[in-house]
Coordinates of C-alpha atoms and ligand atoms in Angstrom, one line a residue:
M23 CA 1.6 -10.8 1.6
A24 CA 4.5 -13.0 2.8
D25 CA 6.7 -13.0 5.7
V26 CA 10.1 -14.5 5.5
V27 CA 11.1 -16.7 8.2
L28 CA 14.6 -18.0 8.7
N29 CA 15.1 -20.9 11.2
S30 CA 18.7 -22.0 12.2
V31 CA 19.9 -21.6 8.6
V32 CA 23.4 -22.1 8.2
K33 CA 25.8 -21.7 5.0
R34 CA 29.2 -23.3 4.7
F35 CA 31.3 -23.1 1.7
G36 CA 33.3 -26.2 2.2
E37 CA 35.2 -25.8 5.5
V38 CA 34.3 -22.3 6.0
E39 CA 31.1 -21.4 8.0
V40 CA 30.0 -18.0 6.7
I41 CA 26.7 -18.2 8.4
P42 CA 26.5 -19.6 11.8
P43 CA 23.0 -20.8 12.9
L44 CA 20.7 -17.7 12.4
D45 CA 17.0 -17.0 13.2
L46 CA 15.3 -14.2 11.7
T47 CA 11.9 -13.1 10.8
I48 CA 11.2 -10.5 8.2
P49 CA 7.5 -9.3 8.7
S50 CA 5.1 -9.5 5.7
G51 CA 4.8 -6.3 4.1
S52 CA 8.0 -4.8 5.9
F53 CA 10.8 -3.0 4.2
S54 CA 13.6 -4.9 5.8
V55 CA 17.4 -3.8 5.4
L56 CA 20.2 -6.2 6.1
V57 CA 23.1 -3.9 6.8
G58 CA 26.9 -4.8 7.8
P59 CA 30.3 -4.4 6.5
S60 CA 31.7 -6.0 3.3
G61 CA 32.1 -9.8 3.7
C62 CA 29.6 -10.2 6.6
G63 CA 27.2 -12.5 4.7
K64 CA 24.4 -10.2 3.4
S65 CA 24.7 -11.5 -0.3
T66 CA 24.9 -15.0 0.8
L67 CA 21.9 -14.8 2.9
L68 CA 19.8 -13.0 0.3
R69 CA 21.0 -15.6 -2.5
M70 CA 19.7 -18.4 0.0
I71 CA 16.5 -16.6 0.4
A72 CA 16.3 -16.4 -3.3
G73 CA 17.2 -19.9 -3.9
L74 CA 20.4 -19.2 -5.9
E75 CA 22.5 -20.5 -2.9
E76 CA 22.0 -23.9 -1.4
T77 CA 21.2 -23.7 2.4
T78 CA 23.5 -26.0 4.3
A79 CA 21.4 -26.6 7.5
G80 CA 18.1 -25.0 8.6
T81 CA 14.8 -24.0 6.9
I82 CA 13.5 -21.1 5.1
S83 CA 9.8 -20.6 4.6
I84 CA 8.1 -17.6 2.5
G85 CA 4.3 -16.9 3.4
G86 CA 4.3 -20.0 5.7
H87 CA 5.6 -22.5 3.0
D88 CA 8.9 -24.2 3.5
V89 CA 11.0 -23.2 0.3
T90 CA 14.3 -24.6 1.6
D91 CA 14.8 -26.7 -1.4
A92 CA 12.2 -25.1 -3.7
D93 CA 13.5 -23.7 -7.1
P94 CA 13.9 -20.0 -7.1
S95 CA 11.2 -19.8 -9.9
E96 CA 8.8 -21.4 -7.2
R97 CA 9.5 -18.9 -4.3
G98 CA 7.5 -16.0 -5.4
I99 CA 10.4 -13.7 -5.4
A100 CA 12.1 -11.3 -7.6
M101 CA 15.7 -10.0 -7.4
V102 CA 17.3 -6.7 -8.2
F103 CA 21.0 -6.6 -8.3
Q104 CA 23.7 -3.9 -8.3
S105 CA 24.8 -4.6 -11.9
Y106 CA 21.4 -4.6 -13.6
A107 CA 22.5 -6.1 -16.9
L108 CA 19.8 -4.8 -19.3
Y109 CA 19.7 -6.2 -22.8
P110 CA 21.2 -3.4 -24.8
H111 CA 19.3 -4.3 -28.2
M112 CA 16.1 -4.2 -26.7
S113 CA 13.7 -1.5 -25.9
V114 CA 12.7 -0.6 -22.4
A115 CA 9.4 -2.2 -22.9
D116 CA 10.8 -5.3 -24.0
N117 CA 13.5 -5.5 -21.2
I118 CA 10.7 -5.0 -18.7
G119 CA 8.6 -7.6 -20.3
F120 CA 11.1 -10.1 -21.1
A121 CA 10.5 -12.4 -17.9
L122 CA 6.8 -12.7 -19.0
K123 CA 7.7 -13.4 -22.6
L124 CA 9.7 -16.2 -21.4
A125 CA 7.0 -17.6 -19.4
R126 CA 4.8 -17.5 -22.6
K127 CA 2.1 -15.0 -21.1
P128 CA -0.2 -13.7 -23.7
R129 CA 0.9 -10.5 -25.6
D130 CA -1.9 -8.4 -24.3
E131 CA -1.3 -9.2 -20.6
I132 CA 2.5 -8.8 -21.1
R133 CA 1.7 -5.1 -22.6
A134 CA -0.8 -4.5 -19.7
R135 CA 1.8 -5.5 -16.9
V136 CA 4.6 -3.5 -18.6
K137 CA 2.5 -0.4 -18.8
E138 CA 1.3 -0.8 -15.3
A139 CA 5.0 -1.1 -14.2
A140 CA 6.2 1.8 -16.2
E141 CA 3.5 4.0 -14.8
I142 CA 4.7 3.1 -11.1
L143 CA 8.3 4.1 -12.1
Q144 CA 7.5 6.8 -14.4
L145 CA 9.1 5.1 -17.4
E146 CA 6.2 5.5 -19.6
D147 CA 7.7 8.1 -22.0
F148 CA 10.6 5.8 -22.4
L149 CA 9.3 2.6 -23.3
D150 CA 10.6 2.7 -27.0
R151 CA 14.1 3.9 -26.0
K152 CA 17.1 1.5 -25.8
P153 CA 18.9 1.4 -22.5
K154 CA 22.1 3.3 -24.0
A155 CA 19.7 6.3 -24.3
L156 CA 18.8 6.4 -20.6
S157 CA 20.4 7.8 -17.5
G158 CA 21.8 5.5 -14.8
G159 CA 18.8 6.2 -12.3
Q160 CA 16.2 5.4 -15.5
R161 CA 18.3 2.1 -16.2
Q162 CA 18.0 1.1 -12.6
R163 CA 14.4 1.9 -12.7
V164 CA 14.0 -0.5 -15.8
A165 CA 15.8 -3.2 -13.5
I166 CA 13.2 -2.7 -10.9
G167 CA 10.4 -2.9 -13.7
R168 CA 11.6 -6.3 -14.6
A169 CA 10.9 -7.4 -11.0
I170 CA 7.7 -5.6 -10.6
V171 CA 6.0 -7.1 -13.7
R172 CA 6.5 -10.5 -12.1
K173 CA 4.2 -9.5 -9.3
P174 CA 6.4 -11.2 -6.7
K175 CA 5.3 -11.6 -3.0
V176 CA 8.8 -10.7 -1.9
F177 CA 11.4 -8.3 -3.6
L178 CA 15.0 -8.9 -2.9
F179 CA 17.6 -5.9 -3.6
D180 CA 21.4 -6.5 -3.4
E181 CA 23.1 -3.1 -3.2
P182 CA 20.9 -1.7 -6.2
L183 CA 22.1 1.7 -5.8
S184 CA 25.9 1.3 -5.3
N185 CA 26.6 2.1 -9.0
L186 CA 24.8 5.5 -9.0
D187 CA 26.4 8.8 -8.0
A188 CA 25.6 10.4 -4.6
A189 CA 22.8 12.6 -5.7
L190 CA 21.0 9.9 -7.7
R191 CA 21.4 7.7 -4.9
G192 CA 19.5 10.0 -2.8
Q193 CA 16.8 10.3 -5.2
M194 CA 16.4 6.6 -5.7
R195 CA 16.3 5.9 -1.7
I196 CA 13.1 7.9 -1.8
E197 CA 11.6 6.5 -4.8
L198 CA 12.1 2.8 -3.4
A199 CA 10.7 3.8 -0.1
E200 CA 7.5 5.2 -2.1
L201 CA 7.6 2.0 -4.3
H202 CA 7.4 0.1 -1.1
S203 CA 4.3 1.9 0.2
K204 CA 2.5 1.7 -3.2
L205 CA 3.1 -2.0 -3.9
G206 CA 2.8 -3.2 -0.1
A207 CA 5.0 -6.1 -0.9
T208 CA 7.7 -7.6 1.5
M209 CA 11.1 -6.1 0.6
I210 CA 14.5 -7.2 1.7
Y211 CA 17.1 -5.0 1.1
V212 CA 21.0 -5.5 1.3
T213 CA 23.5 -2.8 1.7
H214 CA 26.8 -1.8 3.5
D215 CA 25.5 2.0 3.6
Q216 CA 23.9 2.7 7.1
V217 CA 22.3 5.8 5.5
E218 CA 20.3 3.7 3.2
A219 CA 19.4 1.5 5.9
M220 CA 18.3 4.4 8.3
T221 CA 16.1 6.1 5.6
M222 CA 14.3 3.3 4.0
A223 CA 13.8 0.5 6.5
D224 CA 11.1 -0.4 8.8
Q225 CA 13.2 -3.1 10.2
I226 CA 17.2 -2.8 10.4
V227 CA 19.1 -6.2 10.8
V228 CA 22.7 -5.3 11.7
L229 CA 25.1 -8.3 10.7
K230 CA 28.7 -8.9 11.5
G231 CA 30.4 -12.1 10.7
G232 CA 27.2 -13.8 9.8
V233 CA 25.7 -13.0 13.2
V234 CA 22.7 -10.7 13.8
Q235 CA 24.0 -8.1 15.9
Q236 CA 20.6 -6.4 16.5
A237 CA 17.3 -6.3 14.6
G238 CA 14.7 -3.5 15.1
A239 CA 13.3 -0.4 14.1
P240 CA 15.9 2.3 12.6
M241 CA 15.3 4.7 15.7
A242 CA 15.4 2.0 18.3
L243 CA 18.7 0.9 17.0
Y244 CA 20.2 4.5 17.0
D245 CA 18.6 5.4 20.6
A246 CA 19.5 1.8 22.2
P247 CA 22.3 0.2 20.5
Q248 CA 22.8 -3.4 21.9
N249 CA 26.4 -3.4 21.7
V250 CA 29.4 -1.2 20.6
F251 CA 29.5 -2.4 17.0
V252 CA 25.7 -1.3 16.5
G253 CA 26.3 1.9 18.1
Q254 CA 29.1 2.9 15.8
F255 CA 27.6 1.4 12.7
I256 CA 24.2 3.4 12.7
G257 CA 24.9 7.1 12.7
A258 CA 27.6 9.3 11.0
P259 CA 29.8 10.5 12.2
K260 CA 30.1 7.4 14.3
M261 CA 29.7 7.3 18.1
N262 CA 32.6 8.1 20.3
V263 CA 33.6 5.4 22.6
F264 CA 36.2 5.5 25.1
P265 CA 37.1 4.0 28.5
G266 CA 34.6 4.7 31.2
R267 CA 37.3 5.1 34.0
A268 CA 38.5 8.3 31.7
V269 CA 35.3 10.0 32.9
D270 CA 34.6 11.1 36.4
G271 CA 31.7 9.2 38.0
F272 CA 31.2 6.3 35.2
E273 CA 31.3 2.6 36.4
A274 CA 30.9 1.2 32.8
D275 CA 33.8 -0.4 31.2
Q276 CA 33.2 1.7 28.0
I277 CA 31.0 4.6 27.3
G278 CA 29.7 5.9 24.0
I279 CA 28.5 9.3 23.2
R280 CA 27.2 10.2 19.6
P281 CA 29.1 13.5 18.1
E282 CA 25.5 15.1 17.9
D283 CA 25.1 14.5 21.6
L284 CA 28.1 16.5 22.8
T285 CA 27.9 20.2 23.4
P286 CA 30.5 22.7 24.6
A287 CA 30.5 23.0 28.3
Q288 CA 30.8 26.6 30.2
S289 CA 33.0 24.9 32.9
G290 CA 34.0 21.4 33.9
G291 CA 32.5 19.0 31.3
L292 CA 32.8 15.3 30.9
V293 CA 35.8 15.5 28.3
N294 CA 38.3 18.2 27.3
G295 CA 40.7 18.7 24.9
T296 CA 42.0 20.8 22.0
V297 CA 40.5 21.6 18.5
V298 CA 42.4 19.9 15.7
Y299 CA 40.3 20.5 12.8
S300 CA 36.8 21.9 12.0
E301 CA 34.7 20.8 9.1
H302 CA 32.6 23.7 8.2
L303 CA 29.6 22.1 6.3
G304 CA 27.3 25.2 6.4
A305 CA 24.4 23.5 8.1
E306 CA 26.6 21.9 10.6
T307 CA 30.3 22.0 11.9
I308 CA 32.2 18.7 12.8
V309 CA 34.8 19.4 15.3
H310 CA 37.7 17.0 15.9
V311 CA 39.2 17.4 19.4
R312 CA 42.5 15.7 20.6
T313 CA 42.1 14.9 24.1
G314 CA 44.9 13.9 26.7
D315 CA 43.9 10.3 27.6
I316 CA 41.1 9.2 25.4
G317 CA 42.2 9.9 21.9
R318 CA 40.2 11.6 19.2
V319 CA 36.7 12.8 20.2
V320 CA 34.3 14.3 17.4
M321 CA 31.5 16.8 18.1
R322 CA 28.7 17.7 15.7
L323 CA 27.2 21.2 16.2
N324 CA 24.4 22.9 14.4
G325 CA 25.1 25.9 12.2
N326 CA 28.5 27.2 11.2
V327 CA 30.6 27.3 14.5
A328 CA 34.0 29.2 14.7
L329 CA 36.4 26.9 16.6
T330 CA 39.9 27.2 15.2
P331 CA 42.6 24.7 15.7
G332 CA 44.4 25.2 19.1
T333 CA 41.2 26.2 20.9
H334 CA 40.9 24.4 24.3
I335 CA 37.4 23.2 24.8
A336 CA 35.5 21.4 27.3
M337 CA 32.4 19.2 26.3
T338 CA 29.4 17.8 28.0
A339 CA 26.5 15.4 27.2
A340 CA 23.1 14.7 28.9
P341 CA 23.1 11.7 31.0
K342 CA 20.5 10.0 28.7
A343 CA 23.0 10.4 25.8
V344 CA 25.9 8.6 27.5
H345 CA 25.8 5.0 26.5
C346 CA 27.3 2.5 28.9
F347 CA 28.7 -0.8 27.5
D348 CA 30.7 -3.7 29.5
A349 CA 34.1 -4.9 28.5
S350 CA 32.8 -7.2 26.0
G351 CA 31.1 -4.4 24.2
A352 CA 27.5 -5.4 25.4
R353 CA 25.1 -2.6 26.3
M354 CA 24.6 -2.7 30.3
P355 CA 21.4 -3.0 31.9
G356 CA 19.9 0.5 32.0
G357 CA 21.8 1.3 28.9
T358 CA 22.4 5.0 29.6
A359 CA 23.8 6.9 32.4
A360 CA 20.3 8.7 33.1
Ligands
ADP13 P1 28.6 -9.2 1.7 O1 27.5 -9.5 0.6 O2 28.1 -9.0 3.0 O3 29.9 -8.4 1.4 P2 29.0 -12.1 1.1 O4 27.8 -12.8 1.5 O5 29.3 -11.7 -0.4 O6 29.4 -11.0 1.9 O7 30.4 -13.0 1.5 C1 30.2 -13.5 2.9 C2 31.6 -14.5 3.0 O8 31.4 -15.6 2.1 C3 32.9 -13.9 2.5 O9 34.0 -14.0 3.4 C4 32.9 -14.3 1.1 O10 34.5 -14.5 0.9 C5 32.4 -15.8 1.4 N1 31.9 -16.3 0.0 C6 30.9 -15.7 -0.7 N2 30.7 -16.7 -1.7 C7 31.5 -17.6 -1.8 C8 31.7 -19.0 -2.5 N3 31.2 -19.0 -3.6 N4 32.9 -19.7 -2.1 C9 33.7 -19.4 -1.1 N5 33.4 -18.3 -0.1 C10 32.3 -17.5 -0.4
MG14 MG1 27.4 -8.4 -1.1

């Protein structure tokens, strides 16, 4: 088991500071997800942990050992990338065992460890196949198998599901979460997809411009986002945010209400407007409402709700679902209107 501790780590590419001093602890055995928009420094941070990218300042330790200047092979990590680049002329078994062969491990040991990884990943029936005779999901599992056989203390994943179609991504999310509970290893997973973060993580770390915006359990971030950015990044459709002054009785500069926390009001209501469009998804209806003074508001209702364009509608929310932010976007003391 191994925790990963980043202590005031900095990354500069020439003059450009991509990661300002950053502190972060990845608990041993956790599934931690680094999430944020493209270009926020997720891959850079992961590559620094892997030792593939030099750390400009600060220290990185894994399992209590300072590895800041250690070679990647000495860190006890294995990395899985988006483009998994299997060797096309090698069988699945040889692809999975390749790192062990390079390390000149005995044949019997290689065979046993490949078999073990194949069982975990349900690839036993495919060990003699070449990669071209596999589906996308099976190929990605082979790439994960290459990491598993090395028995790393820490797995590093960089957007490993981005090349898969939506259905397969959904399936692989579950498989990776199961893999984590089977292996009990520390896993650090990078993605721009908040759904992947919410479904797999014990700990989510939201990054923006190389700065940690908030770190914590998925539902903690959902229930109490520390700023507007986190509030809108976690959850889909994203949180509605509008000027607090626009709503009677609110002192906050900005207030945020999630689409699923809005309900039609019989009379009065916090906000009102005209239905522009309804998305009927069967299990839920996403209603887009144009209001006079606060722009578009999105409401998410359970089931199939008939709200045709042009309908006038008033909406309300429970006080504890009204998030209060100051002018800078920071969550206000107390957090909600409750
Ligand atoms: P993410 O993975 O979150 O999309 P990256 O870590 O790849 O973001 O990149 C973060 C920032 O660092 C980006 O602005 C990117 O252009 C910059 N960057 C990444 N690698 C290099 C490099 N080798 N040289 C210069 N800038 C880089
Ligand atoms: Mg990246």
